[in-house]
Short mmCIF file of C-alpha atoms and ligand atoms in Angstrom, two decimals:
data_model
loop_
_atom_site.label_atom_id
_atom_site.label_comp_id
_atom_site.label_asym_id
_atom_site.label_seq_id
_atom_site.Cartn_x
_atom_site.Cartn_y
_atom_site.Cartn_z
CA MET Q 1 108.97 75.55 87.57
CA ASP Q 2 108.49 79.01 86.05
CA THR Q 3 111.56 81.24 86.46
CA LEU Q 4 111.48 85.04 86.16
CA ASP Q 5 113.70 86.89 83.69
CA TYR Q 6 114.58 89.91 85.85
CA SER Q 7 116.11 91.83 82.94
CA GLY Q 8 112.98 93.03 81.13
CA ARG Q 9 110.73 95.79 82.54
CA ARG Q 10 107.61 93.94 81.45
CA CYS Q 11 108.78 90.46 82.33
CA PHE Q 12 107.78 87.65 80.02
CA LEU Q 13 108.03 84.32 81.85
CA LYS Q 14 110.27 81.69 80.37
CA THR Q 15 108.07 78.69 81.01
CA VAL Q 16 110.33 75.75 81.68
CA GLY Q 17 107.37 73.39 82.08
CA ALA Q 18 103.57 73.58 82.15
CA VAL Q 19 102.50 74.22 85.77
CA GLY Q 20 98.75 75.01 85.70
CA ALA Q 21 97.81 71.96 87.74
CA ALA Q 22 94.23 72.41 88.96
CA VAL Q 23 94.21 71.42 92.62
CA ALA Q 24 91.39 69.81 94.58
CA LEU Q 25 89.81 72.41 96.87
CA PRO Q 26 87.41 72.15 99.86
CA ASN Q 27 83.68 72.76 99.33
CA SER Q 28 82.19 74.36 96.22
CA VAL Q 29 85.37 75.84 94.79
CA ASP Q 30 86.51 72.41 93.60
CA ALA Q 31 83.45 72.04 91.39
CA ALA Q 32 84.74 71.12 87.91
CA PRO Q 33 84.25 74.28 85.94
CA ASP Q 34 82.63 73.65 82.56
CA GLU Q 35 83.24 75.64 79.46
CA ILE Q 36 81.17 78.69 80.41
CA GLY Q 37 83.38 81.76 80.75
CA LEU Q 38 83.34 84.01 83.80
CA HIS Q 39 81.49 86.94 82.21
CA ALA Q 40 78.79 84.59 80.88
CA ARG Q 41 78.32 83.26 84.42
CA ALA Q 42 78.20 86.82 85.80
CA LEU Q 43 75.61 87.88 83.23
CA LYS Q 44 73.26 85.19 84.51
CA LYS Q 45 73.24 87.09 87.81
CA GLY Q 46 72.98 90.53 86.22
CA MET Q 47 76.67 91.16 86.86
CA PHE Q 48 79.86 91.47 84.79
CA PHE Q 49 83.42 90.14 84.81
CA GLY Q 50 86.45 91.73 83.19
CA CYS Q 51 90.15 92.43 83.48
CA SER Q 52 92.87 95.02 82.93
CA VAL Q 53 94.58 95.14 79.55
CA SER Q 54 97.71 96.91 78.26
CA VAL Q 55 98.64 97.74 74.67
CA PRO Q 56 102.04 95.94 74.59
CA VAL Q 57 100.38 92.67 75.67
CA LEU Q 58 97.27 93.06 73.50
CA ARG Q 59 99.55 93.69 70.53
CA ALA Q 60 102.06 90.93 71.24
CA ASP Q 61 100.04 88.00 72.58
CA PRO Q 62 97.10 86.50 70.69
CA ARG Q 63 96.55 83.98 73.52
CA PHE Q 64 95.96 86.90 75.89
CA ARG Q 65 93.39 88.42 73.54
CA ALA Q 66 91.65 85.03 73.27
CA ALA Q 67 91.65 84.61 77.05
CA VAL Q 68 90.08 88.06 77.49
CA LEU Q 69 87.36 87.26 74.97
CA LYS Q 70 86.73 83.89 76.67
CA ASP Q 71 86.17 85.24 80.16
CA CYS Q 72 85.57 89.02 79.98
CA GLY Q 73 82.81 91.42 78.97
CA ILE Q 74 84.53 94.62 80.13
CA VAL Q 75 88.16 95.77 80.21
CA VAL Q 76 90.11 98.59 81.86
CA PRO Q 77 93.38 100.10 80.53
CA GLU Q 78 96.12 99.26 83.05
CA ASN Q 79 97.99 102.55 82.37
CA GLU Q 80 96.89 104.04 79.04
CA LEU Q 81 94.35 106.56 80.46
CA LYS Q 82 96.50 107.78 83.36
CA TRP Q 83 97.49 111.49 83.27
CA SER Q 84 101.19 110.76 82.79
CA ARG Q 85 100.32 108.72 79.68
CA VAL Q 86 97.71 110.94 78.05
CA GLN Q 87 99.48 114.27 78.63
CA PRO Q 88 103.27 113.74 78.88
CA ALA Q 89 103.80 117.45 78.04
CA PRO Q 90 101.97 120.67 79.12
CA ASP Q 91 100.53 121.34 75.64
CA ARG Q 92 96.78 120.57 76.04
CA SER Q 93 96.34 120.22 72.30
CA ALA Q 94 98.78 117.28 72.47
CA LEU Q 95 96.58 114.98 74.56
CA ASN Q 96 97.74 111.52 73.45
CA PHE Q 97 94.99 108.90 73.35
CA THR Q 98 96.76 106.72 70.76
CA PHE Q 99 97.23 103.82 73.17
CA ALA Q 100 93.79 104.11 74.76
CA ASP Q 101 92.28 104.28 71.26
CA TYR Q 102 94.04 101.00 70.43
CA ILE Q 103 92.31 99.38 73.41
CA TYR Q 104 88.98 100.99 72.41
CA LYS Q 105 89.29 99.49 68.94
CA PHE Q 106 89.70 96.04 70.55
CA VAL Q 107 86.65 96.79 72.73
CA GLN Q 108 84.50 97.82 69.75
CA GLN Q 109 85.62 94.95 67.52
CA ASN Q 110 84.61 92.45 70.23
CA GLY Q 111 81.47 94.02 71.71
CA LEU Q 112 83.11 94.64 75.07
CA GLN Q 113 82.71 97.60 77.46
CA LEU Q 114 85.45 99.95 78.67
CA ARG Q 115 86.17 101.26 82.17
CA GLY Q 116 88.16 104.46 82.60
CA HIS Q 117 91.09 104.39 85.03
CA THR Q 118 92.00 106.86 86.55
CA LEU Q 119 91.49 110.67 86.42
CA VAL Q 120 92.94 111.90 89.74
CA TRP Q 121 95.54 109.97 91.69
CA SER Q 122 98.62 110.91 93.73
CA SER Q 123 100.63 108.65 91.43
CA GLY Q 124 100.71 108.99 87.65
CA VAL Q 125 100.84 112.83 87.75
CA PRO Q 126 103.18 113.92 84.92
CA ALA Q 127 106.45 115.47 86.09
CA TRP Q 128 105.71 118.81 84.35
CA ALA Q 129 102.35 119.01 86.17
CA GLN Q 130 103.98 118.26 89.52
CA ARG Q 131 106.48 121.06 88.86
CA GLN Q 132 103.82 123.55 87.74
CA MET Q 133 101.55 122.73 90.67
CA GLY Q 134 104.50 122.82 93.03
CA ASP Q 135 105.10 126.44 92.03
CA MET Q 136 101.44 127.39 92.34
CA LYS Q 137 100.82 129.70 95.29
CA SER Q 138 97.03 129.78 95.01
CA ALA Q 139 94.63 126.88 95.42
CA THR Q 140 92.57 128.47 92.63
CA ALA Q 141 95.36 127.81 90.14
CA ALA Q 142 95.69 124.20 91.31
CA ALA Q 143 91.90 123.77 91.18
CA GLY Q 144 91.85 125.07 87.60
CA PHE Q 145 94.54 122.59 86.75
CA LEU Q 146 92.63 119.63 88.12
CA GLN Q 147 89.34 120.69 86.56
CA MET Q 148 90.99 121.25 83.17
CA HIS Q 149 92.51 117.77 83.14
CA VAL Q 150 89.33 115.98 84.25
CA ALA Q 151 87.19 117.93 81.76
CA ASP Q 152 89.62 117.28 78.87
CA VAL Q 153 89.75 113.53 79.39
CA VAL Q 154 86.11 112.89 80.32
CA ARG Q 155 84.86 115.02 77.41
CA ALA Q 156 87.18 113.16 75.00
CA TRP Q 157 85.84 109.78 76.15
CA ARG Q 158 82.21 110.75 76.68
CA GLY Q 159 79.87 107.87 75.78
CA ARG Q 160 82.74 105.40 75.22
CA VAL Q 161 83.61 104.76 78.88
CA VAL Q 162 80.92 103.23 81.11
CA HIS Q 163 82.66 103.85 84.46
CA TRP Q 164 85.32 106.32 85.56
CA ASP Q 165 87.63 105.76 88.54
CA VAL Q 166 87.44 109.49 89.17
CA VAL Q 167 89.62 109.54 92.29
CA ASN Q 168 92.03 106.69 93.05
CA GLU Q 169 93.13 105.58 96.53
CA PRO Q 170 92.14 108.80 98.34
CA VAL Q 171 92.33 107.16 101.77
CA ALA Q 172 95.69 106.28 103.24
CA GLU Q 173 97.38 109.22 101.72
CA ASP Q 174 98.37 112.20 103.76
CA ALA Q 175 99.24 115.68 102.62
CA LYS Q 176 102.86 114.68 102.19
CA SER Q 177 101.99 111.94 99.70
CA SER Q 178 99.28 113.73 97.77
CA ILE Q 179 99.89 116.88 95.78
CA TRP Q 180 96.10 117.21 95.55
CA LEU Q 181 95.52 117.14 99.30
CA ASP Q 182 98.50 119.41 99.77
CA LYS Q 183 97.23 122.05 97.34
CA LEU Q 184 93.45 121.72 97.61
CA GLY Q 185 92.60 119.79 100.72
CA GLU Q 186 89.83 117.18 100.52
CA ALA Q 187 87.84 119.47 98.24
CA TYR Q 188 89.87 118.13 95.30
CA ILE Q 189 87.62 115.06 95.43
CA ASP Q 190 84.44 117.19 95.21
CA MET Q 191 85.87 119.10 92.21
CA ALA Q 192 86.93 115.95 90.35
CA PHE Q 193 83.51 114.28 90.67
CA GLN Q 194 81.57 117.45 89.83
CA VAL Q 195 83.60 118.11 86.65
CA ALA Q 196 83.34 114.43 85.64
CA ARG Q 197 79.56 114.50 86.10
CA GLU Q 198 79.22 117.72 84.07
CA ASN Q 199 81.27 116.30 81.19
CA ASP Q 200 79.70 112.82 81.02
CA PRO Q 201 76.43 112.53 82.95
CA GLY Q 202 76.08 108.96 81.61
CA ALA Q 203 79.23 107.50 83.17
CA LEU Q 204 79.16 105.74 86.56
CA LEU Q 205 81.51 107.71 88.80
CA VAL Q 206 83.64 105.57 91.11
CA LEU Q 207 85.81 106.32 94.13
CA ASN Q 208 88.42 103.53 93.89
CA GLN Q 209 90.16 102.33 97.07
CA ASN Q 210 92.80 99.77 97.96
CA LEU Q 211 93.73 97.90 101.13
CA VAL Q 212 90.28 97.63 102.77
CA GLU Q 213 89.68 93.86 102.45
CA MET Q 214 92.10 91.96 104.66
CA ASP Q 215 92.21 91.23 108.39
CA ASP Q 216 94.99 93.56 109.49
CA SER Q 217 95.05 96.70 111.64
CA TYR Q 218 96.25 99.07 108.90
CA GLN Q 219 93.48 97.93 106.55
CA GLY Q 220 91.06 98.20 109.48
CA SER Q 221 91.98 101.88 109.89
CA LEU Q 222 91.51 102.45 106.16
CA ARG Q 223 88.03 100.91 106.25
CA LYS Q 224 87.02 103.38 108.95
CA LYS Q 225 88.60 106.33 107.10
CA LEU Q 226 86.86 105.32 103.86
CA LEU Q 227 83.40 105.27 105.46
CA LEU Q 228 83.96 108.65 107.14
CA LEU Q 229 85.15 110.14 103.84
CA LEU Q 230 82.10 108.79 101.98
CA GLU Q 231 79.78 110.20 104.67
CA ARG Q 232 81.36 113.67 104.27
CA LEU Q 233 81.27 113.55 100.46
CA LEU Q 234 77.62 112.48 100.31
CA LYS Q 235 76.68 115.10 102.91
CA ARG Q 236 78.28 117.70 100.57
CA GLY Q 237 76.28 116.29 97.63
CA VAL Q 238 79.39 115.07 95.77
CA PRO Q 239 78.15 112.84 92.86
CA VAL Q 240 79.83 109.57 93.89
CA ASP Q 241 77.89 106.64 92.35
CA ALA Q 242 80.01 103.69 93.40
CA VAL Q 243 82.97 102.49 95.44
CA GLY Q 244 85.69 100.48 93.73
CA ILE Q 245 87.22 97.82 95.97
CA GLU Q 246 90.62 97.16 94.37
CA ALA Q 247 91.11 93.73 96.04
CA HIS Q 248 94.86 93.33 95.65
CA LEU Q 249 94.70 90.48 98.17
CA SER Q 250 97.49 88.66 100.03
CA SER Q 251 97.12 84.91 100.53
CA ASP Q 252 99.11 84.95 103.76
CA LEU Q 253 96.37 87.11 105.30
CA LYS Q 254 92.70 86.35 105.87
CA VAL Q 255 89.78 88.34 104.46
CA ALA Q 256 88.32 90.42 107.33
CA VAL Q 257 84.96 88.66 106.96
CA LYS Q 258 82.98 90.58 109.65
CA GLU Q 259 84.56 94.00 109.07
CA TYR Q 260 84.50 93.78 105.27
CA THR Q 261 80.85 92.67 105.39
CA SER Q 262 79.92 95.66 107.56
CA LEU Q 263 81.89 97.98 105.25
CA LEU Q 264 79.78 96.81 102.29
CA ARG Q 265 76.60 97.01 104.38
CA GLU Q 266 77.38 100.65 105.21
CA ILE Q 267 78.16 101.43 101.56
CA GLU Q 268 74.82 99.82 100.58
CA ARG Q 269 73.02 101.89 103.27
CA MET Q 270 74.55 105.00 101.67
CA GLY Q 271 72.88 103.99 98.37
CA LEU Q 272 76.18 103.46 96.56
CA LYS Q 273 77.13 100.64 94.16
CA VAL Q 274 80.22 98.46 94.61
CA ILE Q 275 82.64 97.05 92.03
CA VAL Q 276 85.62 94.75 92.70
CA THR Q 277 88.02 96.59 90.37
CA GLU Q 278 91.57 95.13 90.50
CA LEU Q 279 91.43 91.54 91.77
CA ASP Q 280 94.67 89.65 92.12
CA VAL Q 281 96.52 87.80 94.88
CA TRP Q 282 100.06 88.41 96.05
CA ASP Q 283 101.51 85.12 97.37
CA GLY Q 284 105.03 86.41 97.88
CA ARG Q 285 105.06 85.46 101.58
CA MET Q 286 103.44 82.05 101.09
CA SER Q 287 105.59 78.94 101.48
CA GLY Q 288 104.57 75.50 100.26
CA SER Q 289 104.14 73.87 96.88
CA VAL Q 290 102.67 75.69 93.92
CA ALA Q 291 99.44 73.72 94.44
CA GLU Q 292 99.24 74.77 98.10
CA ARG Q 293 99.97 78.40 97.20
CA ASP Q 294 97.28 78.38 94.50
CA LYS Q 295 94.80 76.81 96.92
CA ALA Q 296 95.41 79.53 99.52
CA ALA Q 297 95.08 82.23 96.86
CA ALA Q 298 91.81 80.75 95.62
CA GLN Q 299 90.42 80.67 99.17
CA VAL Q 300 90.94 84.38 99.85
CA VAL Q 301 89.36 85.16 96.48
CA LYS Q 302 86.36 82.95 97.29
CA ASP Q 303 85.94 84.51 100.72
CA LEU Q 304 86.08 88.06 99.32
CA LEU Q 305 83.79 87.46 96.33
CA ASP Q 306 81.18 85.50 98.31
CA ILE Q 307 80.77 88.48 100.63
CA SER Q 308 80.93 91.05 97.82
CA PHE Q 309 78.47 89.23 95.54
CA SER Q 310 76.01 88.61 98.40
CA PHE Q 311 75.25 92.36 98.19
CA LYS Q 312 72.95 93.14 95.27
CA ASN Q 313 74.54 96.60 94.90
CA CYS Q 314 77.74 94.81 93.80
CA LEU Q 315 77.80 95.15 90.00
CA GLY Q 316 80.68 92.79 89.20
CA ALA Q 317 84.42 92.20 89.31
CA LEU Q 318 87.57 92.75 87.25
CA ALA Q 319 90.94 91.02 87.57
CA TRP Q 320 94.03 93.24 87.46
CA THR Q 321 96.09 90.16 86.61
CA LEU Q 322 94.30 87.69 84.32
CA THR Q 323 97.33 85.43 83.73
CA ASP Q 324 100.52 84.94 85.79
CA LEU Q 325 102.39 85.75 82.59
CA TYR Q 326 101.89 89.51 82.89
CA SER Q 327 101.59 91.30 86.22
CA TRP Q 328 102.64 94.51 87.95
CA TYR Q 329 104.03 92.23 90.68
CA HIS Q 330 106.71 91.11 88.21
CA GLU Q 331 107.73 94.76 87.85
CA THR Q 332 107.76 95.49 91.57
CA PRO Q 333 111.06 94.13 93.03
CA LYS Q 334 109.92 94.57 96.65
CA LYS Q 335 107.12 92.11 95.90
CA TRP Q 336 109.42 89.43 94.41
CA ARG Q 337 109.64 86.13 96.30
CA GLN Q 338 112.74 85.45 98.38
CA ASP Q 339 112.99 81.95 96.88
CA GLY Q 340 113.21 83.38 93.38
CA GLU Q 341 110.04 81.63 92.35
CA ILE Q 342 107.50 83.69 90.45
CA ASN Q 343 104.45 85.25 92.07
CA ARG Q 344 101.23 83.62 90.88
CA PRO Q 345 98.66 86.48 91.18
CA GLY Q 346 96.38 85.60 88.28
CA LEU Q 347 93.35 83.42 87.50
CA LEU Q 348 95.19 81.63 84.69
CA ASP Q 349 98.76 80.31 84.84
CA SER Q 350 101.50 81.23 82.39
CA ASN Q 351 100.17 78.63 79.94
CA TYR Q 352 96.68 80.14 80.16
CA SER Q 353 95.44 77.06 82.06
CA ARG Q 354 92.75 77.72 84.64
CA LYS Q 355 94.01 77.80 88.22
CA ALA Q 356 92.05 77.14 91.41
CA MET Q 357 91.50 80.93 91.54
CA TRP Q 358 89.53 80.75 88.28
CA ASN Q 359 87.30 78.05 89.84
CA ALA Q 360 86.83 80.27 92.90
CA VAL Q 361 85.61 83.21 90.76
CA ALA Q 362 83.39 80.90 88.68
CA SER Q 363 81.67 79.37 91.69
CA ALA Q 364 81.31 82.76 93.39
CA PHE Q 365 79.29 83.96 90.40
CA ASP Q 366 77.37 80.66 90.30
CA ALA Q 367 76.50 81.07 94.01
CA ALA Q 368 75.60 84.78 93.74
CA PRO Q 369 71.96 85.89 94.03
CA VAL Q 370 70.49 87.41 90.86
CA ARG Q 371 70.56 91.24 90.90
O1 G3I G 1 106.00 102.28 79.67
C1 G3I G 1 107.08 102.86 80.35
C2 G3I G 1 108.34 102.46 79.63
O2 G3I G 1 108.34 103.10 78.36
C3 G3I G 1 109.52 102.97 80.42
O3 G3I G 1 110.70 102.47 79.81
C4 G3I G 1 109.43 102.35 81.81
C5 G3I G 1 110.62 102.81 82.65
O4 G3I G 1 110.29 103.80 83.51
O5 G3I G 1 108.19 102.77 82.47
C6 G3I G 1 107.08 102.26 81.75
O6 G3I G 1 105.95 102.72 82.39
C7 G3I G 1 105.65 101.94 83.56
C8 G3I G 1 104.21 101.40 83.38
O7 G3I G 1 103.78 100.74 84.59
C9 G3I G 1 104.14 100.39 82.25
O8 G3I G 1 104.93 99.30 82.52
C10 G3I G 1 105.68 102.89 84.75
O9 G3I G 1 107.04 103.25 84.99
C11 G3I G 1 105.14 102.16 85.98
O10 G3I G 1 105.01 103.09 87.06
C12 G3I G 1 103.70 101.64 85.68
O11 G3I G 1 103.30 100.93 86.80
C13 G3I G 1 101.86 100.84 86.89
C14 G3I G 1 101.45 101.41 88.27
O12 G3I G 1 100.02 101.19 88.45
C15 G3I G 1 101.72 102.90 88.39
O13 G3I G 1 100.91 103.62 87.49
C16 G3I G 1 101.50 99.35 86.81
O14 G3I G 1 101.77 98.87 85.49
C17 G3I G 1 100.00 99.18 87.11
O15 G3I G 1 99.67 97.79 87.17
C18 G3I G 1 99.69 99.82 88.47
O16 G3I G 1 98.30 99.68 88.69
C19 G3I G 1 97.82 100.23 89.93
C20 G3I G 1 96.45 100.85 89.63
O17 G3I G 1 96.59 101.85 88.67
C21 G3I G 1 95.86 101.42 90.91
N1 G3I G 1 95.82 100.42 91.98
C22 G3I G 1 97.08 99.70 92.25
C23 G3I G 1 97.62 99.09 90.95
C24 G3I G 1 98.91 98.33 91.21
O18 G3I G 1 99.91 99.20 91.67
#
């Protein structure tokens, strides 16, 4: 049983014994996966597969690097391109891309692609910027602030980033939670996309949203809000190219098959692309054996990807947690399991063995129609 060392901020699992047992699953997801990696399978369908990476892990763990190269063709920095990381102080000349550059070197050395995450989000705004914006009386000043930041980062990464999550999780937030909505109203989204387009016309511009996949009333209300927001943005000619579906799933809930399918159908009707951007499964509320928990997690992944990949405007998927060894869930106490066992959100276990979730992703790509 894996136990969690609660002391460290980025928790490295002390593996007491290899878990990774592949479990028999109903229908196609129990097909014995062969050696072909996930990105190679995706490519056959004109799609891609990737995952999030962070500098401490890339530096420290050669098994992680090998696992990325085995299964991924594209990566996204987990935190290294967020505002709070690239500009910890007001001085614009001190934009710090050291960590993102480290990831880009890994990308170049291995022929991968790089996604940019994220330019404008209610979280990850540096404290000095929050203070300065807080004192701003005019929306013009706040607008200048936003446009300066987006222009600085997009220009610096022009031609090296293939997609930008320009605005992150715009739906669900209200004025109280978002300094951008508070200062600029919804127009902050228009500004962010327009400045991103001006500074890198070649990058795919993505509006990235969480909590729109599962069968629960709150997520149902977010699905509606997301479609209404997209309608308004497109009516105003805002250059949104794609919608990012974060897919931080919960295995104690079901995928909202009918509603999620109609969400993607509406997005397709709007002429937008779709990317599954941050796939992982929280099983903190699931009881049962590790095998039963992994089976349930694999099933929600299969249900979500089968729907997503059935739409030819879906370009591919990325995992936010590739291996159970490293995950934001381990750093989020409110998501820790009551029984003290570790969450198992990734495709690979803490020994880098493939879990049922890996099989689910593999067979979803195998079953997908060619784009
Ligand atoms: O690196 C610093 C460390 O130096 C410092 O000692 C420590 C103490 O404060 O903080 C560390 O930074 C933390 C960073 O993760 C790296 O571990 C930040 O506090 C913490 O807020 C940050 O959490 C990230 C979170 O986004 C907020 O930006 C998670 O790693 C990251 O997985 C999570 O990812 C988000 C996506 O961007 C958007 N969608 C949801 C997803 C999960 O929340």
